[in-house]
Amino acid sequence: MTSWPAITCTVVALVGGATMARAEAGGDPDRGAEMFRQCAGCHQVGSGAKNAIGPQLNGIFDRSAARAEGFAYSDGLVRAATNGLAWDFDSLDAYIENPRALVSQTRMNFRGLPNQQDRDDLLAFLRIYSASPSDIPESAPTAQAVDHEVAPEILAIVGDPTYGEYLSGECTSCHQTSGAANGIPSITNWPAEYFVTAMHAYKDDVRTHPVMQMMAKRLSNEEVAALAAYFEDVE
Amino acid sequence: MTLNRRAFVGSAVAATGVLAAPMVMGASHGRAKVVVVGGGAGGATVARYLAKDSNGEIDVTLIEPTRQYYTCFFSNLYLGGFRTIESLGHSYGGLAAQYGINVVHDWAIGVDRDAKTVSTAGGYMLPYDRLILSPGIDFVEGAVAGWDVAAQNKMPHAYKAGSQSELLKAQIEAMPQGGTYAMVAPPNPFRCPPGPYERVSMVAHLLKQINPTAKILIADPKEAFSKQGLFEEGWNTHYAGMIERIGPDFGGANVEVDPEAMTLSIDGDVNNVDVCNVIPAMKAGRIADIAGITEGNWAPVNAADLSSKMDANIHVLGDACAQGDMPKSGFSANSQAKVCANAVRGVLTGSTVFPARFANTCWSLIDTNDGVKVGATYEATDEKIAKVDGFISETGESAQVRQATFEESVGWYDGIAADMFG
Ligand SMILES: Cc1cc2nc3c(=O)[nH]c(=O)nc-3n(C[C@H](O)[C@H](O)[C@H](O)COP(=O)(O)OP(=O)(O)OC[C@H]3O[C@@H](n4cnc5c(N)ncnc54)[C@H](O)[C@@H]3O)c2cc1C
């Protein structure tokens, strides 16, 4: 856990005025910014972006795969990078269409975007945060938090993993303790802060999944912390 | 009672061999004994959690006649062609090998509540400190005029999965073009409230491909049913003109079947049908009755630990119990099992007992990538398991949302299977 950067829980995304560069593939970056909300649970991009559940995505274009500094990639992605996978429009397009089709062992738990226009738009948005065009936005006034801020006193609660283990029974009717994921994401071995942040995003209706909102809403702050403590170190 | 238990100490005998007198299995090396009857959603989960969390302090025996448990959940998807029957089967090897559970493939046929023993059809006698029953359902005799269990090969219920599911599917596939699949739907309360209607959707999906002029006729004794708006919306979209449901106002509660003639009479109107899927009224699995802990059709339990209201040493999980607001579902049984395991472990080993909390979500598939769901959370009150909060899919949702819901249900299946069987 100590190797994880301090959490800001803020995903910075450009709002408005992003239309300056229609990307090569003809995508709409404004719409792409909307699409990115699906990614924002795991990825940050823009000024101050940090590695979270997934790597930060600044400068992703034209670099080799698995290169965000300080991010522990899956063996699958590291292997793909060793075999020459580099990110450009075509490879990112294929990856976003179906991550596991391109890198079967990836931990990226995303269904994929089947629609070409959606992918074009998302990539046009991400393209803004890579060098050339050199218009990486300045920060504050144009930036907006799209995921969630959790009060420091909530993040500071030290959870009881024994209680968390009992409470985890409510999670394991769907989420697998082994970390296997297929249609339902893995929740094991997340840094506690990210777990807590995600649960509070459901509690506060920022994240919209109805089952998760229902489950999260009746967990007290202590119970969320207990679950985070248990799942962080499970197995 | 204590005397009785002591009498068993050290009298273990081998599990094989046939003796005329009942045999006593498993030596009591001072370890607390839990016997679980039924290795389904409730029973497999409670056995696994007890064994897993008690670090060997509890001796867990699971009695289950079948070697392969076929989940009812997703058995409708098998009818629709979305799953194979093999993908629904689970064996008990992991529970025995990984968790040290003593799995006995046998029927429980008697419970001596004073002696605290369970007897089995194979002639064993198993002592317990706590007995947990999760036997699922049986059918109320005489519930549908003209039908009894002997007729289940002609008119299958397919409400216990496995060979019944395969039989029903084969019958549907063999229907003549333009023929009729009929369903006699059950009255409340019953296992899996959306189950019959998900089944209608899946049968319609299959027929649309192989027999597009076929008809589906439902005789239903209930005014309304689970996720009705969602199902009816889906039926209109995907299967327009194929499905007719006759509710109680038009005689849907007044039915009679003739398995020889293959007829279904609704309010005196005789319909010739090609398949007749009779889902009769249900009650707790028979062993609950035999144990003498039922009241009416079900076994009433206390919400906090699923203990029987009639015997504090017996707990009842899943479909068989009358607990309050939770629907009879695999998800509910699994949820109740974890609360029960925590409470029983507390009593027997002194571990911390945390307050009960329950949840349920039921997904249903209407057509390819058209999934819907309903769910709720529950708490234990003095009186019952009471609903706290809930949600349901909305009509008119986007195709993307519906597809995501379906994909999530596939993940749930793997999740609950892992939670039950390890
Ligand atoms: C068509 C259909 C679709 C469904 N879909 C869903 C769904 O999508 N989601 C969901 O959550 N639920 C679903 N359900 C409901 C779910 O299957 C049940 O609610 C669940 O299985 C109940 O668990 P249980 O432990 O009470 O009983 P069961 O799972 O039925 O287990 C009972 C076990 O006890 C054994 N047994 C019975 N008597 C004895 C005895 N005397 N001695 C020893 N063993 C005995 C039986 O062999 C059986 O294995 C569906 C049901 C049906 C019929």
Coordinates of N, CA and C in Angstrom, one line a residue, chain A residues 35 38 111-115 118 160 162-178 181-185 209-220 223 227 230, chain B residues 48-49 52-53 331 334-335 338-339 342 352 354-361 363 373 375-379 388-391 400 403-404 407-419:
Chain A
M35 N -17.8 10.2 -22.6 CA -17.5 8.7 -22.6 C -16.5 8.3 -21.5
Q38 N -17.0 6.6 -18.0 CA -17.0 5.1 -17.8 C -15.6 4.6 -17.4
R111 N -15.8 -4.0 -20.5 CA -16.5 -4.7 -21.5 C -16.0 -4.4 -22.9
G112 N -15.6 -3.1 -23.1 CA -15.2 -2.7 -24.4 C -16.3 -1.9 -25.1
L113 N -15.9 -1.0 -26.0 CA -16.9 -0.2 -26.7 C -17.1 -0.7 -28.1
P114 N -18.2 -1.4 -28.4 CA -18.4 -2.0 -29.7 C -18.5 -0.9 -30.8
N115 N -19.0 0.3 -30.5 CA -19.3 1.3 -31.5 C -18.1 2.1 -31.9
D118 N -18.1 5.8 -30.9 CA -17.7 6.0 -29.4 C -16.2 5.9 -29.2
D160 N -11.7 -2.5 10.5 CA -11.4 -3.8 11.2 C -11.6 -5.0 10.2
T162 N -11.6 -8.1 10.5 CA -12.4 -9.2 10.9 C -13.9 -9.0 10.7
Y163 N -14.3 -7.7 11.0 CA -15.6 -7.3 10.7 C -15.8 -7.3 9.2
G164 N -14.8 -6.8 8.5 CA -14.8 -6.8 7.0 C -15.0 -8.1 6.4
E165 N -14.4 -9.1 7.0 CA -14.6 -10.5 6.5 C -16.0 -10.9 6.6
Y166 N -16.6 -10.7 7.7 CA -18.1 -11.0 7.9 C -18.9 -10.2 6.8
L167 N -18.7 -8.9 6.8 CA -19.4 -8.1 5.8 C -19.2 -8.6 4.4
S168 N -18.0 -9.1 4.1 CA -17.7 -9.5 2.7 C -18.6 -10.5 2.2
G169 N -19.3 -11.2 3.1 CA -20.3 -12.2 2.6 C -21.3 -11.6 1.7
E170 N -21.6 -10.3 1.9 CA -22.6 -9.6 1.1 C -22.0 -9.3 -0.3
C171 N -20.7 -9.3 -0.4 CA -20.1 -9.0 -1.7 C -19.9 -10.3 -2.5
T172 N -19.6 -11.4 -1.8 CA -19.1 -12.6 -2.5 C -20.3 -13.4 -3.0
S173 N -21.5 -12.9 -2.9 CA -22.6 -13.5 -3.6 C -22.4 -13.2 -5.1
C174 N -21.7 -12.2 -5.4 CA -21.4 -11.8 -6.8 C -19.9 -11.7 -7.2
H175 N -19.2 -11.0 -6.3 CA -17.8 -10.8 -6.6 C -17.0 -12.0 -6.0
Q176 N -16.0 -12.4 -6.8 CA -15.3 -13.6 -6.4 C -14.0 -13.3 -5.6
T177 N -13.9 -14.0 -4.4 CA -12.8 -13.8 -3.6 C -11.5 -14.1 -4.3
S178 N -11.5 -15.0 -5.2 CA -10.3 -15.4 -5.9 C -9.8 -14.2 -6.8
A181 N -12.8 -12.4 -12.5 CA -13.8 -11.4 -12.9 C -14.3 -11.7 -14.3
N182 N -15.7 -11.6 -14.4 CA -16.3 -11.9 -15.7 C -17.7 -11.4 -15.6
G183 N -17.8 -10.1 -16.1 CA -19.1 -9.5 -16.0 C -19.3 -8.8 -14.7
I184 N -18.7 -9.2 -13.7 CA -18.7 -8.5 -12.4 C -17.2 -8.3 -12.0
P185 N -16.9 -7.0 -11.7 CA -15.5 -6.8 -11.5 C -14.8 -7.4 -10.3
H209 N -24.5 2.6 -10.5 CA -25.0 1.2 -10.6 C -26.0 0.9 -9.5
P210 N -27.2 0.5 -9.8 CA -28.3 0.5 -8.8 C -28.0 -0.6 -7.7
V211 N -27.4 -1.7 -8.0 CA -27.2 -2.7 -7.0 C -26.1 -2.2 -6.0
M212 N -25.1 -1.6 -6.6 CA -24.0 -1.1 -5.8 C -24.4 0.1 -4.9
Q213 N -25.3 0.9 -5.5 CA -25.8 2.1 -4.7 C -26.6 1.5 -3.5
M214 N -27.4 0.5 -3.8 CA -28.2 0.0 -2.7 C -27.3 -0.7 -1.6
M215 N -26.3 -1.4 -2.0 CA -25.4 -2.1 -1.1 C -24.6 -1.1 -0.3
A216 N -24.1 -0.1 -1.0 CA -23.2 0.9 -0.4 C -23.9 1.8 0.6
K217 N -25.2 2.1 0.3 CA -25.9 3.1 1.1 C -26.2 2.6 2.5
R218 N -26.2 1.3 2.7 CA -26.5 1.0 4.1 C -25.2 0.6 4.8
L219 N -24.1 0.8 4.2 CA -22.8 0.6 4.9 C -22.4 1.9 5.6
S220 N -22.1 1.8 6.9 CA -21.6 3.0 7.6 C -20.2 3.2 7.1
E223 N -18.0 0.6 8.3 CA -18.2 -0.7 7.6 C -17.5 -0.7 6.2
L227 N -14.5 -3.3 5.2 CA -14.5 -4.0 3.9 C -13.2 -3.7 3.2
Y230 N -10.3 -5.5 4.7 CA -10.3 -7.0 4.5 C -9.9 -7.3 3.0
Chain B
R48 N -20.0 -24.6 3.8 CA -18.7 -24.1 3.4 C -18.2 -23.0 4.4
Y49 N -19.1 -22.1 4.7 CA -18.7 -21.0 5.6 C -18.4 -21.5 7.0
K52 N -15.0 -23.3 6.7 CA -13.9 -22.4 6.3 C -13.5 -21.5 7.5
D53 N -14.5 -21.0 8.2 CA -14.3 -20.0 9.2 C -14.0 -20.5 10.6
F331 N -30.1 -16.5 -4.4 CA -29.3 -15.4 -3.8 C -29.8 -15.2 -2.3
N334 N -28.4 -18.0 -0.1 CA -27.0 -17.8 0.1 C -26.7 -16.8 1.1
S335 N -27.5 -15.7 1.0 CA -27.4 -14.6 2.0 C -27.7 -15.1 3.4
K338 N -25.1 -17.2 5.2 CA -23.9 -16.6 5.8 C -24.2 -16.0 7.1
V339 N -25.4 -15.5 7.3 CA -25.9 -15.0 8.6 C -26.0 -16.1 9.6
N342 N -22.6 -17.5 10.7 CA -21.9 -16.6 11.7 C -22.5 -16.8 13.1
T352 N -17.2 -14.1 17.5 CA -18.0 -12.9 17.5 C -19.2 -13.1 16.6
F354 N -21.8 -11.1 14.5 CA -22.1 -9.8 14.0 C -23.6 -9.7 13.7
P355 N -24.2 -8.5 13.7 CA -25.6 -8.4 13.4 C -26.0 -8.9 12.0
A356 N -27.2 -9.5 11.9 CA -27.6 -10.1 10.6 C -27.9 -9.0 9.6
R357 N -27.5 -9.2 8.4 CA -27.9 -8.4 7.2 C -28.0 -9.2 6.0
F358 N -29.0 -8.9 5.2 CA -29.3 -9.8 4.1 C -29.5 -8.9 2.8
A359 N -29.3 -9.6 1.7 CA -29.6 -8.9 0.4 C -30.0 -9.9 -0.6
N360 N -30.7 -9.4 -1.7 CA -31.1 -10.3 -2.8 C -31.0 -9.5 -4.1
T361 N -30.6 -10.1 -5.1 CA -30.8 -9.5 -6.5 C -31.2 -10.7 -7.4
W363 N -31.7 -11.6 -11.4 CA -31.6 -11.2 -12.8 C -32.5 -12.1 -13.6
K373 N -33.3 -6.7 -13.8 CA -33.0 -7.2 -12.5 C -33.9 -6.5 -11.4
G375 N -33.9 -6.0 -6.9 CA -33.1 -6.4 -5.7 C -33.5 -5.6 -4.5
A376 N -33.1 -6.1 -3.4 CA -33.4 -5.3 -2.1 C -32.5 -5.7 -1.0
T377 N -32.4 -4.9 0.0 CA -31.6 -5.2 1.2 C -32.6 -5.4 2.3
Y378 N -32.2 -6.2 3.3 CA -33.1 -6.6 4.4 C -32.4 -6.6 5.7
E379 N -33.1 -6.4 6.8 CA -32.6 -6.5 8.1 C -33.4 -7.4 9.0
V388 N -35.5 -3.3 3.7 CA -35.0 -2.0 4.0 C -35.1 -1.0 2.8
D389 N -34.6 -1.5 1.6 CA -34.5 -0.7 0.5 C -34.4 -1.6 -0.8
G390 N -34.8 -1.0 -1.9 CA -34.8 -1.9 -3.1 C -34.7 -1.1 -4.4
F391 N -34.6 -1.8 -5.5 CA -34.6 -1.2 -6.8 C -35.1 -2.2 -7.8
Q400 N -27.8 -0.9 -24.4 CA -26.5 -1.1 -23.7 C -26.7 -1.4 -22.2
Q403 N -27.8 -5.0 -22.0 CA -26.7 -6.0 -22.2 C -25.8 -6.0 -21.0
A404 N -25.5 -4.9 -20.5 CA -24.6 -4.9 -19.3 C -25.3 -5.7 -18.1
E407 N -24.8 -9.3 -18.9 CA -23.4 -9.7 -18.6 C -23.1 -9.8 -17.1
E408 N -23.7 -8.9 -16.4 CA -23.5 -8.9 -15.0 C -24.1 -10.2 -14.4
S409 N -25.2 -10.6 -14.9 CA -25.8 -11.9 -14.4 C -24.9 -13.1 -14.6
V410 N -24.2 -13.1 -15.7 CA -23.3 -14.2 -16.0 C -22.2 -14.2 -14.9
G411 N -21.7 -13.0 -14.6 CA -20.7 -12.8 -13.5 C -21.2 -13.2 -12.2
W412 N -22.5 -12.9 -11.9 CA -23.1 -13.3 -10.7 C -23.2 -14.8 -10.6
Y413 N -23.5 -15.5 -11.6 CA -23.6 -16.9 -11.6 C -22.3 -17.6 -11.1
D414 N -21.2 -17.1 -11.8 CA -19.9 -17.6 -11.4 C -19.6 -17.2 -9.9
G415 N -20.0 -16.1 -9.5 CA -19.7 -15.6 -8.1 C -20.4 -16.5 -7.1
I416 N -21.7 -16.7 -7.3 CA -22.5 -17.5 -6.3 C -22.0 -18.9 -6.3
A417 N -21.7 -19.4 -7.5 CA -21.3 -20.8 -7.6 C -20.0 -21.0 -6.8
A418 N -19.1 -20.0 -6.9 CA -17.8 -20.0 -6.1 C -18.1 -19.9 -4.7
D419 N -19.1 -19.1 -4.3 CA -19.4 -18.9 -2.9 C -20.0 -20.1 -2.3

